Coordinates of C-alpha atoms in Angstrom, one line a residue:
X1 CA 30.3 6.6 13.7
X2 CA 32.8 4.2 13.0
X3 CA 30.6 3.6 9.9
X4 CA 31.2 7.3 8.7
X5 CA 34.6 7.9 9.1
X6 CA 35.7 4.7 6.7
X7 CA 32.8 6.2 4.0
X8 CA 35.2 8.2 2.9
X9 CA 38.0 5.7 2.3
X10 CA 38.3 3.0 -0.5
X11 CA 40.8 1.2 3.0
X12 CA 40.7 3.3 6.2
X13 CA 44.6 1.6 6.4
X14 CA 46.1 1.0 4.4
X15 CA 44.9 3.2 1.0
X16 CA 43.8 6.5 2.0
X17 CA 42.6 7.3 -1.5
X18 CA 39.2 8.6 -1.7
X19 CA 36.9 7.2 -4.3
X20 CA 33.5 9.5 -4.3
X21 CA 33.6 10.0 -0.4
X22 CA 30.4 12.9 -0.2
X23 CA 28.7 9.3 -2.3
X24 CA 29.5 6.8 0.3
X25 CA 29.5 8.9 2.9
X26 CA 25.6 10.0 2.7
X27 CA 25.4 5.9 2.4
X28 CA 27.3 5.9 5.8
X29 CA 24.5 8.3 7.6
X30 CA 22.0 6.6 5.8
X31 CA 22.9 2.6 7.4
X32 CA 24.4 4.3 11.3
X33 CA 20.3 5.9 11.2
X34 CA 18.7 2.7 9.2
X35 CA 21.4 0.4 8.7
X36 CA 19.6 -1.8 6.1
X37 CA 16.1 -1.6 5.9
X38 CA 15.4 0.8 2.2
X39 CA 12.8 3.6 2.8
X40 CA 15.1 5.8 4.3
X41 CA 18.1 6.0 1.5
X42 CA 14.7 5.5 -1.0
X43 CA 13.7 9.1 1.1
X44 CA 16.8 10.4 0.4
X45 CA 16.7 9.9 -3.3
X46 CA 13.9 11.3 -4.4
X47 CA 15.0 13.5 -2.3
X48 CA 17.9 14.7 -4.0
X49 CA 16.1 13.9 -7.5
X50 CA 13.2 17.4 -6.5
X51 CA 15.9 18.8 -5.0
X52 CA 17.8 18.6 -8.9
X53 CA 14.5 19.4 -10.0
X54 CA 13.8 22.4 -8.2
X55 CA 17.5 24.1 -9.1
X56 CA 16.9 22.6 -12.8
X57 CA 13.6 25.2 -12.0
X58 CA 15.8 28.4 -11.3
X59 CA 19.0 27.9 -13.6
X60 CA 16.5 27.6 -16.2
X61 CA 13.9 30.8 -15.4
X62 CA 18.2 33.1 -14.9
X63 CA 18.5 30.7 -18.3
X64 CA 15.2 32.8 -19.8
X65 CA 16.6 36.2 -18.6
X66 CA 19.9 36.8 -19.4
X67 CA 20.5 39.6 -22.1
X68 CA 21.4 37.4 -24.4
X69 CA 18.2 35.7 -23.8
X70 CA 14.9 36.8 -26.6
X71 CA 12.4 36.2 -23.4
X72 CA 15.0 38.2 -21.0
X73 CA 12.1 40.1 -20.3
X74 CA 9.0 37.9 -21.2
X75 CA 6.0 37.2 -18.9
X76 CA 6.8 33.7 -20.2
X77 CA 9.8 32.6 -18.3
X78 CA 8.0 30.9 -15.6
X79 CA 5.9 28.5 -17.5
X80 CA 8.0 27.7 -19.9
X81 CA 11.1 27.4 -16.6
X82 CA 8.4 24.9 -15.5
X83 CA 7.6 23.2 -18.5
X84 CA 10.5 22.0 -18.9
X85 CA 12.2 21.0 -15.5
X86 CA 8.4 18.9 -15.0
X87 CA 9.2 17.1 -18.3
X88 CA 13.3 15.7 -17.1
X89 CA 11.3 16.0 -13.4
X90 CA 8.7 13.0 -14.3
X91 CA 10.6 11.3 -17.2
X92 CA 11.2 7.6 -16.7
X93 CA 14.5 7.8 -17.8
X94 CA 16.3 8.8 -14.6
X95 CA 14.6 5.3 -12.9
X96 CA 17.6 4.7 -12.6
X97 CA 19.0 7.0 -11.2
X98 CA 16.7 7.8 -8.4
X99 CA 15.1 4.1 -6.8
X100 CA 18.2 2.3 -8.0
X101 CA 19.8 3.4 -4.5
X102 CA 23.7 3.3 -5.6
X103 CA 22.9 5.6 -8.4
X104 CA 22.5 8.5 -5.6
X105 CA 25.5 8.6 -7.0
X106 CA 24.6 10.7 -10.1
X107 CA 21.8 11.7 -8.4
X108 CA 23.2 13.7 -6.0
X109 CA 26.6 14.6 -8.0
X110 CA 23.7 16.1 -11.2
X111 CA 22.4 18.1 -7.6
X112 CA 25.6 20.5 -7.1
X113 CA 26.3 20.5 -10.6
X114 CA 23.1 22.4 -10.9
X115 CA 24.3 24.4 -7.8
X116 CA 27.1 25.3 -9.0
X117 CA 24.8 26.3 -12.5
X118 CA 22.8 28.5 -9.9
X119 CA 25.7 30.2 -8.0
X120 CA 28.0 31.1 -11.6
X121 CA 24.2 32.6 -12.5
X122 CA 24.1 35.2 -9.9
X123 CA 26.9 36.1 -10.2
X124 CA 26.7 37.6 -13.5
X125 CA 23.0 39.8 -11.7
X126 CA 24.9 40.5 -8.7
X127 CA 26.4 43.8 -9.3
X128 CA 28.0 43.3 -5.2
X129 CA 31.7 42.7 -5.2
X130 CA 31.6 40.9 -1.7
X131 CA 28.6 38.7 -3.0
X132 CA 30.4 37.8 -6.1
X133 CA 33.0 36.7 -3.8
X134 CA 31.1 35.4 -1.3
X135 CA 28.9 33.1 -4.7
X136 CA 32.6 32.1 -6.1
X137 CA 33.4 30.4 -3.4
X138 CA 29.8 27.9 -3.5
X139 CA 31.1 27.5 -7.0
X140 CA 33.6 26.0 -5.9
X141 CA 32.1 24.1 -2.5
X142 CA 29.6 23.3 -5.2
X143 CA 32.0 21.6 -7.6
X144 CA 34.3 19.9 -4.8
X145 CA 31.5 18.3 -3.7
X146 CA 30.3 16.9 -6.8
X147 CA 33.2 15.4 -8.3
X148 CA 33.8 13.6 -4.3
X149 CA 30.5 12.3 -5.6
X150 CA 30.8 11.2 -9.3
X151 CA 33.2 12.0 -11.6
X152 CA 31.5 13.0 -15.2
X153 CA 31.2 15.9 -12.8
X154 CA 34.0 17.1 -14.4
X155 CA 32.6 18.8 -17.2
X156 CA 30.8 21.8 -15.3
X157 CA 33.7 24.3 -16.4
X158 CA 32.9 23.0 -20.2
X159 CA 29.1 24.0 -19.2
X160 CA 29.7 27.2 -17.9
X161 CA 32.3 28.5 -20.2
X162 CA 29.4 27.4 -22.6
X163 CA 27.2 29.9 -20.6
X164 CA 29.0 32.9 -20.5
X165 CA 29.6 32.6 -24.2
X166 CA 26.3 31.8 -25.4
X167 CA 24.0 33.8 -23.1
X168 CA 26.4 37.0 -22.2
X169 CA 28.6 37.6 -24.9
X170 CA 27.8 38.7 -28.4
X171 CA 30.1 35.8 -31.3
X172 CA 29.1 38.8 -33.8
X173 CA 32.5 40.6 -32.6
X174 CA 36.1 40.1 -33.9
X175 CA 37.4 40.3 -29.7
X176 CA 34.7 38.4 -28.2
X177 CA 35.8 35.5 -30.4
X178 CA 39.3 36.5 -29.9
X179 CA 38.1 35.7 -26.2
X180 CA 36.0 32.6 -26.0
X181 CA 39.2 30.6 -28.6
X182 CA 41.9 31.5 -25.8
X183 CA 38.9 30.8 -23.2
X184 CA 38.5 27.3 -25.2
X185 CA 41.9 26.8 -25.1
X186 CA 42.3 27.3 -21.1
X187 CA 39.3 24.9 -20.4
X188 CA 40.6 22.1 -21.6
X189 CA 43.7 22.6 -20.5
X190 CA 42.4 22.8 -17.5
X191 CA 40.5 19.7 -17.7
X192 CA 43.1 17.8 -18.4
X193 CA 45.2 19.0 -15.3
X194 CA 41.9 17.9 -13.3
X195 CA 41.7 14.5 -15.1
X196 CA 45.3 13.4 -14.3
X197 CA 43.6 14.6 -10.5
X198 CA 40.6 12.5 -10.3
X199 CA 41.3 9.7 -12.6
X200 CA 43.9 7.7 -10.1
X201 CA 47.0 6.7 -13.1
X202 CA 44.5 7.5 -15.8
X203 CA 46.5 5.1 -18.3
X204 CA 46.4 2.3 -16.4
X205 CA 43.2 2.9 -15.2
X206 CA 42.0 3.4 -19.1
X207 CA 43.9 0.7 -21.4
X208 CA 44.0 -1.1 -17.7
X209 CA 40.7 -1.2 -17.9
X210 CA 39.6 -3.2 -20.5
X211 CA 41.2 -6.0 -19.5
X212 CA 38.2 -7.2 -17.9
X213 CA 35.4 -6.2 -20.5
X214 CA 34.9 -8.4 -23.3
X215 CA 35.3 -5.0 -25.5
X216 CA 37.8 -3.2 -27.0
X217 CA 39.0 0.3 -26.5
X218 CA 38.3 1.0 -30.4
X219 CA 34.9 -1.1 -30.4
X220 CA 34.0 1.3 -27.9
X221 CA 34.2 3.7 -30.1
X222 CA 32.8 2.2 -32.4
X223 CA 29.1 1.6 -30.8
X224 CA 29.0 4.6 -28.1
X225 CA 27.2 6.9 -30.8
X226 CA 24.5 4.3 -31.8
X227 CA 24.0 4.5 -28.3
X228 CA 23.8 8.2 -27.8
X229 CA 20.8 7.7 -30.5
X230 CA 18.9 5.0 -28.0
X231 CA 19.3 7.8 -25.5
X232 CA 18.5 10.5 -28.0
X233 CA 14.7 8.1 -28.9
X234 CA 14.4 7.8 -25.0
X235 CA 14.6 10.7 -24.3
X236 CA 12.2 11.8 -27.7
X237 CA 10.4 8.6 -27.2
X238 CA 9.8 7.6 -23.3
X239 CA 7.2 3.9 -24.1
X240 CA 8.3 1.9 -21.3
X241 CA 9.1 -0.8 -24.3
X242 CA 12.0 1.4 -24.6
X243 CA 13.3 0.8 -21.5
X244 CA 15.7 -1.9 -19.7
X245 CA 18.6 -1.9 -16.7
X246 CA 19.9 -4.3 -19.4
X247 CA 19.8 -4.1 -23.6
X248 CA 20.8 -5.8 -26.8
X249 CA 23.3 -3.4 -28.6
X250 CA 26.1 -5.7 -30.0
X251 CA 28.9 -4.2 -30.5
X252 CA 31.0 -2.2 -33.7
X253 CA 33.5 -4.7 -35.0
X254 CA 34.5 -1.9 -37.9
X255 CA 33.1 1.5 -39.5
X256 CA 30.2 -1.2 -41.3
X257 CA 29.8 -3.8 -38.5
X258 CA 26.5 -3.5 -38.0
X259 CA 25.8 -1.0 -41.1
X260 CA 23.9 1.6 -38.5
X261 CA 27.6 2.4 -37.6
X262 CA 29.2 5.5 -39.2
X263 CA 25.2 6.2 -39.6
X264 CA 24.9 6.6 -36.1
X265 CA 28.3 8.4 -36.0
X266 CA 27.4 10.6 -38.8
X267 CA 24.5 11.8 -37.4
X268 CA 25.9 13.5 -33.5
X269 CA 28.6 14.5 -35.5
X270 CA 26.0 16.4 -37.4
X271 CA 24.4 17.4 -34.6
X272 CA 27.4 18.7 -33.5
X273 CA 28.3 20.6 -35.9
X274 CA 25.0 22.2 -36.0
X275 CA 24.8 22.8 -32.5
X276 CA 27.9 24.8 -32.7
X277 CA 26.2 26.5 -35.7
X278 CA 22.9 27.3 -34.4
X279 CA 24.5 29.5 -31.5
X280 CA 24.1 32.8 -31.9
X281 CA 20.7 31.8 -33.5
X282 CA 19.2 29.6 -31.6
X283 CA 21.0 30.1 -28.3
X284 CA 18.8 27.4 -26.6
X285 CA 19.3 24.7 -29.0
X286 CA 22.4 24.5 -29.4
X287 CA 23.0 24.9 -26.0
X288 CA 20.1 21.7 -24.9
X289 CA 22.3 19.9 -28.5
X290 CA 25.9 21.3 -26.8
X291 CA 25.3 20.4 -22.9
X292 CA 24.1 16.4 -23.8
X293 CA 27.5 15.8 -25.2
X294 CA 29.5 17.7 -23.1
X295 CA 27.9 15.9 -20.1
X296 CA 28.6 12.2 -22.2
X297 CA 31.7 13.2 -22.6
X298 CA 33.3 11.4 -19.5
X299 CA 31.0 7.8 -19.9
X300 CA 30.5 7.4 -23.3
X301 CA 33.9 7.9 -24.8
X302 CA 37.0 6.3 -24.5
X303 CA 36.5 5.1 -20.6
X304 CA 36.6 1.5 -20.3
X305 CA 32.3 1.7 -18.5
X306 CA 30.0 -1.1 -19.1
X307 CA 28.3 0.0 -23.0
X308 CA 25.2 2.0 -22.1
X309 CA 23.5 2.9 -19.0
X310 CA 19.8 4.8 -18.3
X311 CA 21.0 6.5 -15.7
X312 CA 24.2 8.3 -17.5
X313 CA 21.1 10.8 -19.1
X314 CA 20.5 12.1 -16.2
X315 CA 22.9 14.6 -15.8
X316 CA 23.3 14.9 -19.7
X317 CA 19.5 16.0 -19.9
X318 CA 18.6 19.3 -18.1
X319 CA 18.3 21.2 -20.7
X320 CA 17.1 18.5 -23.3
X321 CA 13.9 19.8 -22.9
X322 CA 14.3 23.6 -22.6
X323 CA 13.6 23.6 -26.6
X324 CA 10.7 21.9 -26.5
X325 CA 9.1 23.7 -23.3
X326 CA 10.2 27.0 -25.9
X327 CA 8.5 25.4 -28.4
X328 CA 4.7 25.1 -26.0
X329 CA 4.6 28.0 -24.5
X330 CA 4.5 29.7 -28.4
X331 CA 2.8 27.5 -30.3
X332 CA 0.4 28.8 -26.9
X333 CA 1.1 32.0 -26.7
X334 CA 0.5 32.8 -31.2
X335 CA -3.2 30.7 -31.5
X336 CA -4.1 31.9 -28.0
X337 CA -4.2 35.8 -29.8
X338 CA -7.0 34.7 -31.8
X339 CA -8.6 31.1 -30.2
X340 CA -9.1 32.1 -26.3
X341 CA -10.7 28.1 -27.0
X342 CA -6.3 26.9 -27.8
X343 CA -6.0 28.1 -24.3
X344 CA -8.3 25.0 -23.0
X345 CA -6.1 22.4 -25.6
X346 CA -3.3 23.4 -25.1
X347 CA -3.6 23.0 -20.7
X348 CA -5.5 18.9 -21.5
X349 CA -3.1 17.9 -24.4
X350 CA -0.2 19.2 -21.6
X351 CA -1.6 17.0 -19.1
X352 CA -2.6 14.5 -21.2
X353 CA 1.3 14.6 -22.5
X354 CA 2.0 15.0 -18.3
X355 CA -0.2 12.1 -17.2
X356 CA 1.3 9.7 -19.8
X357 CA 4.9 10.1 -18.6
X358 CA 4.4 9.6 -15.4
X359 CA 2.6 6.4 -15.8
X360 CA 5.4 5.0 -18.3
X361 CA 7.9 6.1 -15.3
X362 CA 5.1 4.5 -12.6
X363 CA 5.8 1.1 -14.7
X364 CA 9.3 1.9 -14.0
X365 CA 9.4 1.4 -11.0
X366 CA 7.2 -0.9 -11.2
X367 CA 9.7 -2.9 -12.5
X368 CA 12.1 -2.1 -10.5
X369 CA 9.7 -3.0 -7.0
X370 CA 11.7 -6.6 -6.7
X371 CA 15.2 -7.9 -8.6
X372 CA 13.1 -11.5 -10.3
X373 CA 10.7 -8.8 -11.8
X374 CA 13.3 -6.5 -12.7
X375 CA 15.9 -8.8 -14.0
X376 CA 12.5 -10.5 -15.9
X377 CA 11.3 -7.1 -17.8
X378 CA 15.0 -7.4 -19.2
X379 CA 14.8 -10.9 -20.1
X380 CA 12.1 -9.7 -22.8
X381 CA 13.7 -6.6 -23.4
X382 CA 17.0 -8.5 -23.8
X383 CA 16.6 -11.8 -24.9
X384 CA 20.2 -11.9 -26.7
X385 CA 22.3 -10.6 -24.0
X386 CA 24.0 -13.4 -21.4
X387 CA 22.5 -11.3 -17.3
X388 CA 19.2 -11.3 -17.7
X389 CA 19.7 -15.4 -18.0
X390 CA 21.6 -14.8 -15.0
X391 CA 20.3 -12.3 -12.8
X392 CA 17.0 -13.9 -13.1
X393 CA 19.0 -17.6 -12.9
X394 CA 20.4 -16.5 -9.5
X395 CA 17.1 -15.6 -7.9
X396 CA 16.6 -19.2 -9.2
X397 CA 19.4 -20.4 -7.0
X398 CA 19.2 -18.9 -4.2
X399 CA 15.5 -19.7 -4.1
X400 CA 17.2 -23.5 -4.5
X401 CA 15.1 -23.4 -7.1
X402 CA 18.0 -25.4 -9.2
X403 CA 15.9 -27.0 -12.0
X404 CA 15.1 -24.2 -13.3
X405 CA 18.3 -21.9 -12.3
X406 CA 20.3 -25.2 -14.9
X407 CA 17.7 -24.6 -17.3
X408 CA 18.7 -20.4 -18.0
X409 CA 22.0 -20.7 -17.0
X410 CA 22.3 -23.2 -20.3
X411 CA 19.8 -20.5 -22.3
X412 CA 22.6 -18.6 -21.3
X413 CA 25.6 -21.3 -22.9
X414 CA 23.3 -21.1 -26.5
X415 CA 22.4 -17.9 -26.4
X416 CA 24.3 -16.5 -30.9
X417 CA 28.4 -14.7 -29.7
X418 CA 27.9 -14.9 -25.8
X419 CA 31.8 -13.3 -25.2
X420 CA 33.7 -15.7 -23.7
X421 CA 33.8 -13.8 -20.3
X422 CA 30.1 -14.4 -20.1
X423 CA 30.1 -18.3 -20.9
X424 CA 33.1 -18.2 -17.9
X425 CA 31.4 -16.6 -15.7
X426 CA 28.3 -18.4 -16.4
X427 CA 30.1 -21.7 -16.2
X428 CA 31.3 -21.0 -12.4
X429 CA 27.4 -20.5 -11.8
X430 CA 26.6 -24.1 -13.0
X431 CA 29.3 -24.9 -10.7
X432 CA 29.1 -23.5 -7.9
X433 CA 25.2 -25.1 -8.2
X434 CA 27.0 -28.6 -8.1
X435 CA 28.2 -27.7 -5.3
X436 CA 25.9 -26.4 -3.4
X437 CA 23.7 -29.5 -3.8
X438 CA 26.5 -32.0 -2.6
X439 CA 28.2 -33.1 -6.5
X440 CA 31.4 -31.0 -6.2
X441 CA 33.3 -33.8 -9.6
X442 CA 30.7 -32.2 -11.7
X443 CA 31.4 -28.3 -10.0
X444 CA 34.4 -29.4 -10.4
X445 CA 34.3 -29.6 -14.8
X446 CA 32.5 -26.8 -14.6
X447 CA 34.7 -24.4 -12.8
X448 CA 37.8 -25.5 -15.1
X449 CA 35.3 -25.5 -18.6
X450 CA 34.6 -22.1 -16.8
X451 CA 38.2 -21.1 -17.1
X452 CA 39.5 -22.8 -19.9
X453 CA 36.5 -20.3 -21.3
X454 CA 38.4 -17.5 -19.9
X455 CA 41.6 -18.2 -18.0
X456 CA 41.8 -14.5 -16.0
X457 CA 38.2 -15.8 -14.2
X458 CA 39.8 -15.5 -10.1
X459 CA 37.2 -16.4 -8.9
X460 CA 36.9 -19.8 -10.8
X461 CA 39.8 -20.2 -10.4
X462 CA 39.0 -19.9 -6.6
X463 CA 36.4 -22.2 -6.4
X464 CA 38.2 -25.4 -8.6
X465 CA 41.2 -24.6 -5.7
X466 CA 39.0 -24.3 -3.2
X467 CA 36.9 -27.6 -4.6
X468 CA 40.4 -29.8 -5.0
X469 CA 41.9 -29.3 -0.9
X470 CA 38.1 -31.5 -0.4
X471 CA 39.6 -33.7 -2.3
X472 CA 42.8 -33.6 -0.3
X473 CA 44.4 -32.8 -3.7
X474 CA 47.1 -29.9 -1.5
X475 CA 49.5 -30.1 -4.7
X476 CA 47.4 -29.0 -7.7
X477 CA 44.9 -27.1 -5.9
X478 CA 48.4 -25.1 -4.6
X479 CA 49.1 -24.4 -8.2
X480 CA 46.1 -23.1 -8.6
X481 CA 47.2 -20.5 -5.8
X482 CA 50.0 -19.9 -6.7
X483 CA 48.8 -18.9 -10.5
X484 CA 47.0 -16.6 -8.5
X485 CA 49.2 -14.8 -7.0
X486 CA 51.3 -14.1 -9.5
X487 CA 49.0 -12.2 -10.8
X488 CA 46.6 -10.8 -8.3
X489 CA 49.5 -10.3 -5.5
X490 CA 46.7 -7.7 -3.9
X491 CA 43.6 -9.2 -4.0
X492 CA 42.4 -10.6 -0.4
X493 CA 40.4 -13.7 -2.1
X494 CA 44.0 -15.1 -3.7
X495 CA 45.6 -14.2 0.0
X496 CA 42.8 -15.9 2.2
X497 CA 42.7 -19.1 -0.6
X498 CA 46.6 -19.3 -0.1
X499 CA 47.0 -19.0 3.5
X500 CA 43.0 -21.3 4.0
X501 CA 45.3 -24.3 1.9
X502 CA 48.3 -23.7 4.1
X503 CA 45.5 -24.1 7.2
X504 CA 44.4 -26.7 6.1
X505 CA 48.1 -28.4 5.6
X506 CA 48.8 -27.5 9.1
X507 CA 51.4 -25.4 7.5
X508 CA 50.7 -22.4 10.1
X509 CA 53.5 -20.3 10.7
X510 CA 53.1 -20.0 6.8
X511 CA 49.3 -19.7 6.6
X512 CA 50.4 -17.0 9.0
X513 CA 51.9 -15.1 6.4
X514 CA 49.6 -14.7 4.3
X515 CA 46.5 -13.8 6.4
X516 CA 48.2 -11.4 7.9
X517 CA 48.8 -9.6 4.3
X518 CA 45.5 -10.3 3.8
X519 CA 44.5 -8.6 7.2
X520 CA 47.0 -5.4 6.0
X521 CA 45.0 -4.9 2.7
X522 CA 41.4 -5.5 4.2
X523 CA 41.6 -5.3 8.1
X524 CA 37.9 -5.7 8.6
X525 CA 37.3 -8.7 6.4
X526 CA 34.8 -11.3 8.1
X527 CA 37.0 -14.7 6.6
X528 CA 40.4 -12.8 7.1
X529 CA 40.1 -12.4 10.6
X530 CA 38.3 -15.5 11.8
X531 CA 40.7 -17.2 9.3
X532 CA 43.7 -15.4 11.3
X533 CA 42.8 -16.0 14.5
X534 CA 42.5 -19.3 14.3
X535 CA 45.5 -19.9 12.9
X536 CA 47.3 -17.7 15.5
X537 CA 45.0 -20.2 17.8
X538 CA 46.3 -23.2 16.8
X539 CA 50.0 -21.7 17.5
X540 CA 48.6 -21.3 21.1
X541 CA 48.9 -17.9 21.0
X542 CA 45.2 -17.2 22.7
X543 CA 45.6 -13.7 23.4
X544 CA 46.3 -12.5 19.8
X545 CA 43.9 -15.2 18.2
X546 CA 40.7 -13.6 20.8
X547 CA 41.6 -10.1 19.9
X548 CA 41.1 -10.9 15.7
X549 CA 37.8 -13.0 16.7
X550 CA 36.0 -10.6 18.7
X551 CA 36.7 -8.3 15.7
X552 CA 35.1 -10.6 14.3
X553 CA 32.3 -11.1 16.6
X554 CA 31.8 -7.1 16.5
X555 CA 31.9 -6.4 13.4
X556 CA 30.6 -10.2 11.3
X557 CA 28.0 -10.3 14.7
X558 CA 24.7 -11.6 11.3
X559 CA 27.5 -14.9 11.0
X560 CA 27.5 -17.6 13.0
X561 CA 30.7 -19.0 11.7
X562 CA 32.3 -15.2 14.0
X563 CA 30.9 -17.1 17.2
X564 CA 31.4 -20.7 16.7
X565 CA 35.7 -19.7 16.0
X566 CA 35.9 -17.2 19.1
X567 CA 33.6 -20.6 21.1
X568 CA 36.1 -23.4 20.0
X569 CA 39.6 -20.9 21.2
X570 CA 37.9 -19.8 24.4
X571 CA 37.1 -23.2 24.6
X572 CA 40.9 -25.0 23.7
X573 CA 42.3 -22.6 26.6
X574 CA 39.6 -23.2 29.0
X575 CA 38.7 -19.5 29.4
X576 CA 35.1 -21.0 31.2
X577 CA 34.2 -17.0 32.1
X578 CA 34.5 -16.1 29.3
X579 CA 32.8 -19.1 27.4
X580 CA 30.5 -18.7 28.9
X581 CA 29.7 -15.3 27.9
X582 CA 31.0 -16.0 24.1
X583 CA 28.3 -19.1 24.2
X584 CA 25.0 -16.5 25.8
X585 CA 25.6 -13.7 22.8
X586 CA 25.9 -16.3 20.5
X587 CA 22.0 -16.7 22.0
X588 CA 20.7 -13.8 22.3
X589 CA 21.9 -13.5 18.5
X590 CA 20.6 -16.4 16.4
X591 CA 18.1 -18.8 17.6
X592 CA 18.4 -22.5 18.9
X593 CA 17.2 -24.2 15.4
X594 CA 19.4 -22.1 13.7
X595 CA 22.8 -22.1 15.1
X596 CA 22.1 -26.5 15.6
X597 CA 21.3 -25.9 10.8
X598 CA 24.5 -23.6 10.8
X599 CA 27.0 -26.4 13.2
X600 CA 24.8 -29.2 10.9
X601 CA 25.9 -27.5 7.5
X602 CA 29.9 -26.2 9.4
X603 CA 30.3 -30.7 10.4
X604 CA 28.9 -31.7 7.2
X605 CA 31.4 -29.7 5.2
X606 CA 34.7 -29.2 7.5
X607 CA 36.9 -29.0 4.8
X608 CA 35.5 -25.3 4.1
X609 CA 35.7 -24.0 7.3
X610 CA 38.6 -23.5 10.0
X611 CA 36.7 -24.3 13.6
X612 CA 35.7 -27.2 14.6
X613 CA 31.9 -28.2 14.5
X614 CA 32.4 -30.6 17.6
X615 CA 34.2 -28.5 19.5
X616 CA 32.3 -25.1 18.9
X617 CA 28.7 -27.9 19.8
X618 CA 30.6 -29.7 22.9
X619 CA 31.4 -26.0 24.5
X620 CA 27.5 -24.6 23.5
X621 CA 25.9 -28.4 24.4
X622 CA 27.5 -27.6 28.1
X623 CA 26.1 -24.2 28.5
X624 CA 23.0 -25.1 27.5
X625 CA 22.7 -28.1 30.3
X626 CA 24.4 -25.8 32.4
X627 CA 20.9 -22.7 32.2
X628 CA 18.6 -24.7 30.1
X629 CA 15.8 -22.1 30.8
X630 CA 17.7 -19.5 30.3
X631 CA 17.8 -20.5 26.0
X632 CA 14.3 -21.2 25.9

């Protein structure tokens, strides 16, 4: 149950800030029941998508029955609602929101968003004041759950306001127009207040976030209209070729670079203006257009997020197929009056439509079946983007196929217009390959080159400092560690690095300060628990050392290094009974072969560890020799 409680906070001890607690709570429950088995996560994601689709059907039905709808007494309500919601449900653009496990944040927040709309529409159709109050509480709870899942649902009041304006008010009356104007102003104030509440330190979040991006705020604002047109193409032309986890979208450097920038801005502005002008004439077209842009107003404007991601369309597109469904239903109804065979033709057409869209969705899911397949698919569709190369290369690196990985990283470096951030990341990854193959001289060279490309690359600087420790160049390593500490004194990796360098120099008192500060920021970090425990052990503080090392074993028992450190501490202080128990637990968790392999690896890389593999090996061997039959 601890994991469920801790899921509510970014840092459960020192930073009591809620970070999407509803979404993380569901992940924690999944972990509680199934740990790393992905079936349970996918099952919940599919259920959420099904529930959203069913709720969307109910919402569209209520919209079609609203007073200002031309279909409020029509038998076509349910066929239109069904067609619209099914087209939304099976669309391939939503694969990223449903199949990608972490994007439960997107699908679950949309479920609560749609539920809030449903409660609002029920209020409009409920004469009982008591029921209206209960439904109002339902809206507030749904809105709270949506915000607790993902922040882009802050736009729910704007969507509810739009529903009120289009489907429940007479826009031809002057008094209504004045009331709507004041309500619009009130909603803008409300959204501003909510924004300041939901987005912590908003100006810092917005402008500070661009420091870690390879684009600026103006470039993002200029590029997003082109991205929105890409989304619309994907929605109305659901062809597998158009879908990918990453896309080649050159940044817009000005209104005329590339030349599609200004036309894209004019088209988007034209669509918004068209939607506004059609509020009274073609309400469903206006509603679909305006909800789409309201839905994108958070993630596709000024906030420093990635330029393009398909899952961002999950919520904005909930009503996009409603006008299409209405058009198809009208066509079928008009033709069937004259020729009954038209109904059969229409049925065949709809069947072909559903099957075609379903096949494209199936193909997208096939691409998501494996990590290699996903990045390889992206590499074919976005050959000018660095991320697919890095993704496929990371797969080969994991499989220790270093030649293939290096070839892809080198291809990444030769890409035109590669950003300094991507170049630095790639050079750092090449350094890691040489590090893993024992060629530290080359590794250090690439880490230095990574920093020349982007001096703010913390990971490359940490790797460089760690490599310098291996060669005993402590002063130079400490210079890099101090540089990192000045700009990132709240980064646990930096604190751990400083402590590690001091530990290797046997400056245990000074190392202890850094490890303690790191533990305050991240209480359950495996590296910090082990390093702090071993530092205390070297200082002669057995009980304190045992406390932290036992925590490392408890929370990171899947890593042999946690056991090795605890075993060394018990061995040094001659705690025979506890030592035997810890070794027995080690053999219960790991095979003899994997233990030997881990010890050999630690012996070959002693400069990167804080425990002594020789002491640990002797303690394990003594226990094994004492009762060899127990470990067979």
